[in-house]
Amino acid sequence: MSGKYLVTGGAGYVGSVVAQHLLEAGHEVVVLDNLSTGFREGVPTGASFIEGDIRDAAKWLDPSFDAVLHFAAFSQVGESVVKPEKYWDNNVGGTMALLDAMRSAGVRKLVFSSTAATYGEPEQTPIVESAPTKPTNPYGASKLAVDHMITGEAAAHGLGAVSLRYFNVAGAYGSCGERHDPESHLIPLVLQVAQGRREAISVFGDDYPTPDGTCIRDYIHVADLAEAHLLALAAATPGEHLICNLGNGNGFSVREVIETVRQVTGHPIPEVVAPRRGGDPAVLVASAATARERLGWNPSRADLAGIVADAWEFAQDIAAQNSAREQ
Ligand SMILES: NC(=O)c1ccc[n+]([C@@H]2O[C@H](COP(=O)([O-])OP(=O)(O)OC[C@H]3O[C@@H](n4cnc5c(N)ncnc54)[C@H](O)[C@@H]3O)[C@@H](O)[C@H]2O)c1
Ligand SMILES: O=c1ccn([C@@H]2O[C@H](COP(=O)(O)OP(=O)(O)O[C@H]3O[C@H](CO)[C@H](O)[C@H](O)[C@H]3O)[C@@H](O)[C@H]2O)c(=O)[nH]1
């Protein structure tokens, strides 16, 4: 059965890929995005677009919507350490307004982009959802606060909600991919070195307690992630707040990622060791057993070289479009 969905942050990386998947499944999609970090041209063809802020969601939400998929947020770990107020304001304040608007409009289903950053430095790996949540940066703290808000909203007001705690999202899907400006994520930055747009990649710390001294992360293909959102819509149950980790359960160090980019692109990729970045846990690897059991999620694109190859193809397409525009 087709539905009508509000996708906040649908001009951004993950939101645009999920919007594209919803359209391909035959649903009606309305994107609400203030373009603070997203791009108008990132909104998939076929989706309606509202340029606006989630704080004003009440202007556009009405009972015709079946659910909200909520991606809109600021999400840079490093920036959140130096500008925490920006994260509390947008991520927490914005979501509070969105929940109010949903309640008033009688829209009672939500899928929320939570994050591995809610856990902080894990005591056990892989991380399960019942692990302690002690964020090491304001970004993770703001997302954890929203998770708590959603739990209360489900218990008190019957919201059916699923929080998906993404680990490190990467790769691309067709014409939708990662194009943050300025870029802060590892894989697209290393690809910029391969494109000759940067001289070298900085490795933020090589003295972590890991085999090669660099941080370990669990990289998940954005298309696998998108599929989990469609499953979450089906699984959302009134009065329940389900929390699921999304990752592949495989950890790759910063140096392993750089080496994979060398293999995929054939570029030597010079690296320089730089100081640690504030707020970075050493190792973040997911147990996604809950998503498999409760959502029936079955990711099929776990291979890191394949994830990097898709991101590389997208980065090259964007570079070609930009140079055609300049000519
Ligand atoms: N990319 C990752 O690795 C990752 C990992 C874990 C969680 N997440 C979460 O997933 C979500 C999407 O991440 P992304 O990488 O696509 O980020 P993104 O910056 O590409 O997309 C976020 C979008 O939200 C919009 N936005 C921000 N504040 C808004 C507001 N107040 N009103 C309307 N629109 C607003 C931005 O313009 C942008 O288009 C975020 O909530 C992020 O915290 C991302
Ligand atoms: O130029 C760079 C950029 C990153 N890194 C390192 O590469 C790893 C991955 O960094 P990213 O910035 O790509 O991703 P994060 O792990 O910081 O954060 C991402 O994943 C988190 C959960 O794992 C959160 O969900 C967050 O939203 C999302 O941005 C980190 O150890 C980081 O220090 C470098 O060494 N050099």
Coordinates of C-alpha atoms and ligand atoms in Angstrom, one line a residue, residues 8-15 32-39 52-55 70-75 90-91 94 112-116 139 143 165-170 178 180 185, ligand 1:
T8 CA 12.9 16.2 6.9
G9 CA 16.5 16.8 5.7
G10 CA 15.7 15.1 2.3
A11 CA 18.0 17.5 0.5
G12 CA 21.0 16.0 2.4
Y13 CA 22.9 12.9 1.9
V14 CA 21.1 10.1 3.7
G15 CA 17.6 11.7 3.5
L32 CA 11.2 19.6 4.1
D33 CA 14.7 21.1 4.2
N34 CA 16.1 24.5 5.0
L35 CA 19.2 23.8 2.8
S36 CA 21.6 24.7 5.7
T37 CA 23.8 21.8 4.7
G38 CA 21.8 20.2 1.9
F39 CA 21.4 21.0 -1.8
G52 CA 11.6 25.5 5.3
D53 CA 12.7 24.7 8.9
I54 CA 11.6 21.8 11.0
R55 CA 10.8 24.3 13.7
H70 CA 13.4 12.7 10.4
F71 CA 16.9 13.3 9.1
A72 CA 17.2 17.1 9.5
A73 CA 20.1 17.8 12.0
F74 CA 23.6 19.1 12.3
S75 CA 25.9 16.1 12.5
N90 CA 18.8 22.6 16.0
N91 CA 18.8 18.9 16.9
G94 CA 14.0 21.5 16.3
F112 CA 14.4 9.0 13.4
S113 CA 18.1 9.1 12.4
S114 CA 20.0 8.4 15.7
T115 CA 23.6 7.6 15.8
A116 CA 26.4 5.4 17.2
Y139 CA 26.4 15.8 18.8
K143 CA 20.8 12.8 19.5
R165 CA 21.4 4.3 15.2
Y166 CA 23.6 4.5 12.1
F167 CA 27.2 3.7 12.4
N168 CA 29.4 5.3 9.6
V169 CA 27.3 5.8 6.4
A170 CA 29.1 5.7 3.1
E178 CA 27.6 12.6 -0.1
H180 CA 28.9 18.0 2.3
H185 CA 33.7 12.6 6.6
Ligands
LIG1 N1 26.3 10.5 7.6 C1 26.5 9.7 8.7 O1 27.5 8.9 8.7 C2 25.5 9.6 9.8 C3 25.7 8.7 10.9 C4 24.8 8.7 11.9 C5 23.7 9.5 11.9 N2 23.5 10.4 10.9 C6 22.3 11.2 11.0 O2 21.6 11.1 9.7 C7 21.0 12.3 9.4 C8 21.4 12.7 8.0 O3 22.8 12.9 7.9 P1 23.5 13.3 6.6 O4 24.9 12.8 6.6 O5 22.6 13.0 5.4 O6 23.5 14.9 6.8 P2 23.3 16.1 5.8 O7 23.9 17.3 6.4 O8 23.7 15.7 4.4 O9 21.7 16.2 5.8 C9 21.0 16.9 6.8 C10 19.9 17.7 6.1 O10 19.1 18.4 7.1 C11 18.9 19.7 6.7 N3 18.6 20.5 7.9 C12 19.4 20.7 9.0 N4 18.7 21.4 9.9 C13 17.5 21.6 9.5 C14 16.3 22.3 10.0 N5 16.4 22.9 11.2 N6 15.2 22.3 9.2 C15 15.2 21.8 8.0 N7 16.2 21.1 7.4 C16 17.4 21.1 8.2 C17 20.1 20.1 6.0 O11 20.0 21.2 5.1 C18 20.5 18.9 5.2 O12 19.9 18.8 3.9 C19 21.4 13.3 10.5 O13 20.4 13.4 11.4 C20 22.6 12.7 11.1 O14 22.8 13.1 12.4 C21 24.4 10.5 9.9

